[in-house]
PDB file of C-alpha atoms and ligand atoms in Angstrom:
ATOM      1  CA  MET C 167      63.000 188.048 -93.036  1.00  0.00           C
ATOM      2  CA  TYR C 168      61.070 185.963 -95.526  1.00  0.00           C
ATOM      3  CA  ARG C 169      61.189 183.179 -93.045  1.00  0.00           C
ATOM      4  CA  VAL C 170      59.086 185.207 -90.685  1.00  0.00           C
ATOM      5  CA  LEU C 171      56.717 186.411 -93.362  1.00  0.00           C
ATOM      6  CA  SER C 172      56.109 182.892 -94.510  1.00  0.00           C
ATOM      7  CA  LEU C 173      54.736 182.086 -91.105  1.00  0.00           C
ATOM      8  CA  LEU C 174      51.621 184.050 -91.437  1.00  0.00           C
ATOM      9  CA  LEU C 175      49.574 184.297 -94.524  1.00  0.00           C
ATOM     10  CA  THR C 176      50.064 184.677 -98.176  1.00  0.00           C
ATOM     11  CA  VAL C 177      50.451 188.291 -99.074  1.00  0.00           C
ATOM     12  CA  PRO C 178      53.994 188.450-100.447  1.00  0.00           C
ATOM     13  CA  VAL C 179      54.738 192.042 -99.587  1.00  0.00           C
ATOM     14  CA  CYS C 180      57.875 193.503 -98.171  1.00  0.00           C
ATOM     15  CA  LEU C 181      58.213 193.844 -94.469  1.00  0.00           C
ATOM     16  CA  THR C 182      57.577 197.501 -93.767  1.00  0.00           C
ATOM     17  CA  ASN C 183      57.749 199.401 -90.532  1.00  0.00           C
ATOM     18  CA  ALA C 184      54.805 197.408 -89.261  1.00  0.00           C
ATOM     19  CA  GLN C 185      57.150 195.169 -87.320  1.00  0.00           C
ATOM     20  CA  VAL C 186      60.108 196.677 -85.507  1.00  0.00           C
ATOM     21  CA  PRO C 187      62.775 194.152 -84.615  1.00  0.00           C
ATOM     22  CA  GLY C 188      63.763 193.975 -80.965  1.00  0.00           C
ATOM     23  CA  PHE C 189      67.318 194.161 -79.737  1.00  0.00           C
ATOM     24  CA  GLY C 190      69.189 191.248 -78.272  1.00  0.00           C
ATOM     25  CA  GLY C 191      68.297 187.592 -78.598  1.00  0.00           C
ATOM     26  CA  CYS C 192      64.821 186.094 -78.529  1.00  0.00           C
ATOM     27  CA  PRO C 193      62.975 186.369 -75.212  1.00  0.00           C
ATOM     28  CA  LYS C 194      63.140 183.123 -73.269  1.00  0.00           C
ATOM     29  CA  VAL C 195      59.578 182.018 -73.803  1.00  0.00           C
ATOM     30  CA  GLN C 196      58.669 178.536 -72.626  1.00  0.00           C
ATOM     31  CA  ALA C 197      56.482 176.315 -74.760  1.00  0.00           C
ATOM     32  CA  GLN C 198      54.043 173.900 -73.135  1.00  0.00           C
ATOM     33  CA  ALA C 199      55.717 170.704 -71.960  1.00  0.00           C
ATOM     34  CA  THR C 200      53.171 168.583 -73.819  1.00  0.00           C
ATOM     35  CA  LEU C 201      50.903 168.868 -76.824  1.00  0.00           C
ATOM     36  CA  ASP C 202      48.013 166.531 -77.565  1.00  0.00           C
ATOM     37  CA  VAL C 203      47.884 166.967 -81.332  1.00  0.00           C
ATOM     38  CA  GLN C 204      44.558 165.158 -81.693  1.00  0.00           C
ATOM     39  CA  LYS C 205      42.893 167.589 -79.309  1.00  0.00           C
ATOM     40  CA  TYR C 206      44.635 170.549 -80.977  1.00  0.00           C
ATOM     41  CA  LEU C 207      43.300 169.797 -84.468  1.00  0.00           C
ATOM     42  CA  GLY C 208      40.271 171.536 -85.937  1.00  0.00           C
ATOM     43  CA  ASP C 209      39.177 175.130 -86.355  1.00  0.00           C
ATOM     44  CA  TRP C 210      40.711 178.181 -84.711  1.00  0.00           C
ATOM     45  CA  PHE C 211      39.837 181.863 -85.110  1.00  0.00           C
ATOM     46  CA  GLU C 212      42.401 184.629 -84.771  1.00  0.00           C
ATOM     47  CA  ILE C 213      41.502 186.889 -81.842  1.00  0.00           C
ATOM     48  CA  LEU C 214      44.712 188.883 -81.452  1.00  0.00           C
ATOM     49  CA  ALA C 215      47.996 188.970 -83.353  1.00  0.00           C
ATOM     50  CA  PHE C 216      51.170 190.986 -83.651  1.00  0.00           C
ATOM     51  CA  PRO C 217      50.716 192.781 -86.969  1.00  0.00           C
ATOM     52  CA  PHE C 218      53.338 192.492 -89.650  1.00  0.00           C
ATOM     53  CA  LEU C 219      51.476 194.314 -92.366  1.00  0.00           C
ATOM     54  CA  LEU C 220      50.371 197.892 -91.967  1.00  0.00           C
ATOM     55  CA  GLU C 221      47.092 197.026 -93.581  1.00  0.00           C
ATOM     56  CA  SER C 222      45.878 193.854 -92.016  1.00  0.00           C
ATOM     57  CA  GLY C 223      42.823 191.982 -93.128  1.00  0.00           C
ATOM     58  CA  LYS C 224      40.040 190.417 -91.151  1.00  0.00           C
ATOM     59  CA  CYS C 225      38.341 187.110 -90.431  1.00  0.00           C
ATOM     60  CA  SER C 226      41.651 185.220 -90.203  1.00  0.00           C
ATOM     61  CA  ARG C 227      41.190 181.607 -89.217  1.00  0.00           C
ATOM     62  CA  ALA C 228      43.001 178.309 -89.374  1.00  0.00           C
ATOM     63  CA  THR C 229      42.036 174.683 -89.693  1.00  0.00           C
ATOM     64  CA  TYR C 230      44.528 172.071 -88.522  1.00  0.00           C
ATOM     65  CA  SER C 231      44.254 168.482 -89.670  1.00  0.00           C
ATOM     66  CA  LEU C 232      46.448 165.421 -89.415  1.00  0.00           C
ATOM     67  CA  LYS C 233      48.313 164.244 -92.510  1.00  0.00           C
ATOM     68  CA  GLN C 234      49.240 160.678 -93.282  1.00  0.00           C
ATOM     69  CA  ASP C 235      52.894 161.334 -92.535  1.00  0.00           C
ATOM     70  CA  GLY C 236      52.003 162.531 -89.031  1.00  0.00           C
ATOM     71  CA  HIS C 237      52.572 166.189 -89.879  1.00  0.00           C
ATOM     72  CA  ILE C 238      49.818 168.761 -89.409  1.00  0.00           C
ATOM     73  CA  GLN C 239      48.190 170.451 -92.374  1.00  0.00           C
ATOM     74  CA  VAL C 240      47.653 174.138 -91.705  1.00  0.00           C
ATOM     75  CA  TYR C 241      44.886 175.744 -93.739  1.00  0.00           C
ATOM     76  CA  ASN C 242      44.789 179.518 -93.165  1.00  0.00           C
ATOM     77  CA  ARG C 243      42.236 181.828 -94.675  1.00  0.00           C
ATOM     78  CA  GLY C 244      40.679 185.219 -94.273  1.00  0.00           C
ATOM     79  CA  VAL C 245      39.702 188.409 -96.033  1.00  0.00           C
ATOM     80  CA  GLN C 246      42.227 190.968 -97.250  1.00  0.00           C
ATOM     81  CA  LYS C 247      41.819 194.688 -96.736  1.00  0.00           C
ATOM     82  CA  ASP C 248      40.573 194.990-100.330  1.00  0.00           C
ATOM     83  CA  GLY C 249      37.817 192.477 -99.629  1.00  0.00           C
ATOM     84  CA  LYS C 250      39.382 189.568-101.530  1.00  0.00           C
ATOM     85  CA  GLN C 251      39.527 186.243 -99.774  1.00  0.00           C
ATOM     86  CA  PHE C 252      42.920 184.616 -99.369  1.00  0.00           C
ATOM     87  CA  SER C 253      44.082 181.195 -98.256  1.00  0.00           C
ATOM     88  CA  ALA C 254      47.336 179.366 -97.676  1.00  0.00           C
ATOM     89  CA  VAL C 255      48.150 175.749 -96.937  1.00  0.00           C
ATOM     90  CA  GLY C 256      51.128 174.982 -94.753  1.00  0.00           C
ATOM     91  CA  ASP C 257      52.867 172.060 -93.130  1.00  0.00           C
ATOM     92  CA  ALA C 258      53.722 171.824 -89.433  1.00  0.00           C
ATOM     93  CA  PHE C 259      55.491 169.255 -87.293  1.00  0.00           C
ATOM     94  CA  ALA C 260      57.482 168.936 -84.087  1.00  0.00           C
ATOM     95  CA  PRO C 261      61.096 168.043 -85.002  1.00  0.00           C
ATOM     96  CA  ASN C 262      61.966 166.938 -81.473  1.00  0.00           C
ATOM     97  CA  ALA C 263      59.614 164.441 -79.796  1.00  0.00           C
ATOM     98  CA  SER C 264      60.838 165.631 -76.402  1.00  0.00           C
ATOM     99  CA  GLU C 265      59.505 169.110 -77.167  1.00  0.00           C
ATOM    100  CA  PRO C 266      56.106 168.382 -78.754  1.00  0.00           C
ATOM    101  CA  ALA C 267      54.729 171.950 -78.427  1.00  0.00           C
ATOM    102  CA  LYS C 268      57.670 173.435 -80.343  1.00  0.00           C
ATOM    103  CA  LEU C 269      56.386 173.119 -83.878  1.00  0.00           C
ATOM    104  CA  LEU C 270      57.863 174.306 -87.135  1.00  0.00           C
ATOM    105  CA  VAL C 271      55.625 175.550 -89.924  1.00  0.00           C
ATOM    106  CA  LYS C 272      56.065 176.616 -93.523  1.00  0.00           C
ATOM    107  CA  PHE C 273      53.731 177.678 -96.294  1.00  0.00           C
ATOM    108  CA  SER C 274      55.721 176.947 -99.407  1.00  0.00           C
ATOM    109  CA  ASN C 275      58.314 174.443-100.518  1.00  0.00           C
ATOM    110  CA  SER C 276      60.770 177.222-101.200  1.00  0.00           C
ATOM    111  CA  SER C 277      60.547 178.871 -97.806  1.00  0.00           C
ATOM    112  CA  PRO C 278      62.253 177.605 -94.667  1.00  0.00           C
ATOM    113  CA  TYR C 279      60.326 176.469 -91.611  1.00  0.00           C
ATOM    114  CA  ALA C 280      59.547 179.074 -88.937  1.00  0.00           C
ATOM    115  CA  ASN C 281      58.897 178.509 -85.259  1.00  0.00           C
ATOM    116  CA  TYR C 282      55.373 177.943 -83.987  1.00  0.00           C
ATOM    117  CA  TRP C 283      55.463 177.370 -80.276  1.00  0.00           C
ATOM    118  CA  VAL C 284      52.305 176.551 -78.359  1.00  0.00           C
ATOM    119  CA  VAL C 285      52.802 178.456 -75.110  1.00  0.00           C
ATOM    120  CA  ASP C 286      49.433 177.631 -73.596  1.00  0.00           C
ATOM    121  CA  THR C 287      46.284 175.944 -74.814  1.00  0.00           C
ATOM    122  CA  ASP C 288      43.302 174.327 -73.135  1.00  0.00           C
ATOM    123  CA  TYR C 289      42.372 172.800 -76.550  1.00  0.00           C
ATOM    124  CA  ASP C 290      38.675 173.718 -76.125  1.00  0.00           C
ATOM    125  CA  THR C 291      38.793 177.508 -75.869  1.00  0.00           C
ATOM    126  CA  TYR C 292      42.109 179.221 -76.602  1.00  0.00           C
ATOM    127  CA  THR C 293      45.686 178.804 -77.792  1.00  0.00           C
ATOM    128  CA  LEU C 294      48.618 181.158 -77.329  1.00  0.00           C
ATOM    129  CA  ILE C 295      51.313 180.870 -79.992  1.00  0.00           C
ATOM    130  CA  PHE C 296      54.738 182.467 -80.022  1.00  0.00           C
ATOM    131  CA  SER C 297      57.353 182.692 -82.743  1.00  0.00           C
ATOM    132  CA  CYS C 298      60.721 184.352 -82.641  1.00  0.00           C
ATOM    133  CA  GLU C 299      63.443 184.452 -85.247  1.00  0.00           C
ATOM    134  CA  PRO C 300      66.900 185.717 -84.428  1.00  0.00           C
ATOM    135  CA  LEU C 301      67.995 188.103 -87.192  1.00  0.00           C
ATOM    136  CA  THR C 302      71.603 188.233 -86.077  1.00  0.00           C
ATOM    137  CA  GLY C 303      73.136 187.827 -82.659  1.00  0.00           C
ATOM    138  CA  LEU C 304      71.991 191.348 -81.965  1.00  0.00           C
ATOM    139  CA  ALA C 305      68.341 191.459 -82.913  1.00  0.00           C
ATOM    140  CA  HIS C 306      65.235 189.355 -83.238  1.00  0.00           C
ATOM    141  CA  VAL C 307      61.745 189.663 -84.560  1.00  0.00           C
ATOM    142  CA  ASN C 308      58.886 188.035 -82.745  1.00  0.00           C
ATOM    143  CA  PHE C 309      55.247 187.336 -83.331  1.00  0.00           C
ATOM    144  CA  ALA C 310      52.415 186.090 -81.177  1.00  0.00           C
ATOM    145  CA  TRP C 311      48.878 185.020 -81.764  1.00  0.00           C
ATOM    146  CA  ILE C 312      45.897 184.261 -79.604  1.00  0.00           C
ATOM    147  CA  LEU C 313      43.446 181.993 -81.382  1.00  0.00           C
ATOM    148  CA  ALA C 314      40.127 180.716 -80.103  1.00  0.00           C
ATOM    149  CA  ARG C 315      37.621 178.023 -80.999  1.00  0.00           C
ATOM    150  CA  ASN C 316      34.993 180.771 -81.210  1.00  0.00           C
ATOM    151  CA  ARG C 317      35.160 184.102 -83.009  1.00  0.00           C
ATOM    152  CA  THR C 318      35.164 185.747 -79.605  1.00  0.00           C
ATOM    153  CA  LEU C 319      37.164 185.074 -76.467  1.00  0.00           C
ATOM    154  CA  ASP C 320      36.476 186.283 -72.932  1.00  0.00           C
ATOM    155  CA  ALA C 321      38.494 189.378 -72.053  1.00  0.00           C
ATOM    156  CA  SER C 322      39.609 187.706 -68.834  1.00  0.00           C
ATOM    157  CA  VAL C 323      41.177 184.838 -70.800  1.00  0.00           C
ATOM    158  CA  VAL C 324      42.897 187.281 -73.164  1.00  0.00           C
ATOM    159  CA  GLN C 325      44.242 189.225 -70.203  1.00  0.00           C
ATOM    160  CA  SER C 326      45.669 186.163 -68.516  1.00  0.00           C
ATOM    161  CA  LEU C 327      47.353 184.969 -71.750  1.00  0.00           C
ATOM    162  CA  GLU C 328      48.836 188.424 -72.303  1.00  0.00           C
ATOM    163  CA  GLY C 329      50.100 188.356 -68.738  1.00  0.00           C
ATOM    164  CA  LYS C 330      51.711 184.993 -69.300  1.00  0.00           C
ATOM    165  CA  LEU C 331      53.568 186.263 -72.370  1.00  0.00           C
ATOM    166  CA  ALA C 332      54.560 189.503 -70.652  1.00  0.00           C
ATOM    167  CA  ASN C 333      56.078 187.456 -67.829  1.00  0.00           C
ATOM    168  CA  PHE C 334      58.440 185.929 -70.388  1.00  0.00           C
ATOM    169  CA  GLY C 335      59.559 189.442 -71.360  1.00  0.00           C
ATOM    170  CA  VAL C 336      57.488 189.847 -74.514  1.00  0.00           C
ATOM    171  CA  ASP C 337      56.061 193.300 -75.318  1.00  0.00           C
ATOM    172  CA  THR C 338      52.369 192.479 -75.548  1.00  0.00           C
ATOM    173  CA  SER C 339      51.402 196.057 -76.428  1.00  0.00           C
ATOM    174  CA  LYS C 340      51.981 194.941 -80.014  1.00  0.00           C
ATOM    175  CA  PHE C 341      48.845 192.788 -79.948  1.00  0.00           C
ATOM    176  CA  ARG C 342      46.060 194.001 -82.243  1.00  0.00           C
ATOM    177  CA  ALA C 343      42.528 192.624 -82.187  1.00  0.00           C
ATOM    178  CA  THR C 344      41.467 190.799 -85.343  1.00  0.00           C
ATOM    179  CA  ASP C 345      38.124 191.851 -86.760  1.00  0.00           C
ATOM    180  CA  GLN C 346      35.923 188.756 -86.838  1.00  0.00           C
ATOM    181  CA  SER C 347      32.696 190.548 -87.735  1.00  0.00           C
ATOM    182  CA  GLY C 348      30.822 190.281 -91.006  1.00  0.00           C
ATOM    183  CA  CYS C 349      32.893 187.270 -92.093  1.00  0.00           C
ATOM    184  CA  PRO C 350      32.036 184.942 -95.004  1.00  0.00           C
TER     185      PRO C 350
HETATM  186  C1  LIG Z  47      65.277 167.562 -77.823  1.00  0.00           C
HETATM  187  O1  LIG Z  47      64.729 168.164 -76.670  1.00  0.00           O
HETATM  188  C2  LIG Z  47      65.400 167.806 -75.480  1.00  0.00           C
HETATM  189  C3  LIG Z  47      64.593 168.391 -74.311  1.00  0.00           C
HETATM  190  O2  LIG Z  47      64.520 169.786 -74.383  1.00  0.00           O
HETATM  191  C4  LIG Z  47      66.832 168.332 -75.531  1.00  0.00           C
HETATM  192  O3  LIG Z  47      67.519 167.968 -74.345  1.00  0.00           O
HETATM  193  C5  LIG Z  47      67.523 167.732 -76.747  1.00  0.00           C
HETATM  194  O4  LIG Z  47      68.792 168.314 -76.881  1.00  0.00           O
HETATM  195  C6  LIG Z  47      66.729 167.999 -78.001  1.00  0.00           C
HETATM  196  N1  LIG Z  47      67.292 167.245 -79.108  1.00  0.00           N
HETATM  197  C7  LIG Z  47      67.694 167.857 -80.213  1.00  0.00           C
HETATM  198  C8  LIG Z  47      68.225 166.957 -81.279  1.00  0.00           C
HETATM  199  O5  LIG Z  47      67.651 169.063 -80.370  1.00  0.00           O
HETATM  200  C1  LIG Z  48      31.190 179.809 -78.182  1.00  0.00           C
HETATM  201  O1  LIG Z  48      30.236 180.823 -77.924  1.00  0.00           O
HETATM  202  C2  LIG Z  48      28.975 180.317 -77.600  1.00  0.00           C
HETATM  203  C3  LIG Z  48      28.008 181.476 -77.437  1.00  0.00           C
HETATM  204  O2  LIG Z  48      28.586 182.711 -77.706  1.00  0.00           O
HETATM  205  C4  LIG Z  48      29.045 179.512 -76.313  1.00  0.00           C
HETATM  206  O3  LIG Z  48      27.814 178.969 -76.022  1.00  0.00           O
HETATM  207  C5  LIG Z  48      30.064 178.399 -76.495  1.00  0.00           C
HETATM  208  O4  LIG Z  48      30.238 177.734 -75.279  1.00  0.00           O
HETATM  209  C6  LIG Z  48      31.385 178.943 -76.971  1.00  0.00           C
HETATM  210  N1  LIG Z  48      32.263 177.834 -77.252  1.00  0.00           N
HETATM  211  C7  LIG Z  48      33.490 177.773 -76.813  1.00  0.00           C
HETATM  212  C8  LIG Z  48      34.279 176.590 -77.236  1.00  0.00           C
HETATM  213  O5  LIG Z  48      33.958 178.628 -76.097  1.00  0.00           O
END
């Protein structure tokens, strides 16, 4: 479970009933065939996400930059429900050069890497990210995010990305809009 928690942000709370595991194995979601890391770097704002905390914060955003070892530095930050700002620095890389959009990411040395699959991005406007962790052979827990270069994203783009994910068998009703108003 911690593996999944480590994916998102910092708040080290227990997984509550915010995220109900699904039955069976992970849905067969396809990542993009390619990923141009240079074009993917920079700032992204969270538009929609599957919640894993009952009380989610706001203003979540990420900045991706290239490290000297070729990995990607992931700098996440936002505002907690109580108004405090939080941040977390993670490390991401693609372990298999033949599958460049299937990244792994982790936010602390003591936590294992979790999946971060780029399902669809146009680099300039949006990115759709999917992550699934099998819990046992019988269950899985999955997460998805839609991030955008702006704090807002056209509803038509959101709808088409949701449709894409739904076509892979993912329950997109779990998406919740991230509040990007009144941000620092
Ligand atoms: C790397 O990805 C290719 C293409 O999907 C796959 O055939 C191969 O088994 C993968 N290699 C490893 C070590 O997982
Ligand atoms: C961001 O929004 C502004 C205005 O709301 C628009 O002019 C600009 O093209 C948008 N940028 C992107 C990358 O969508």
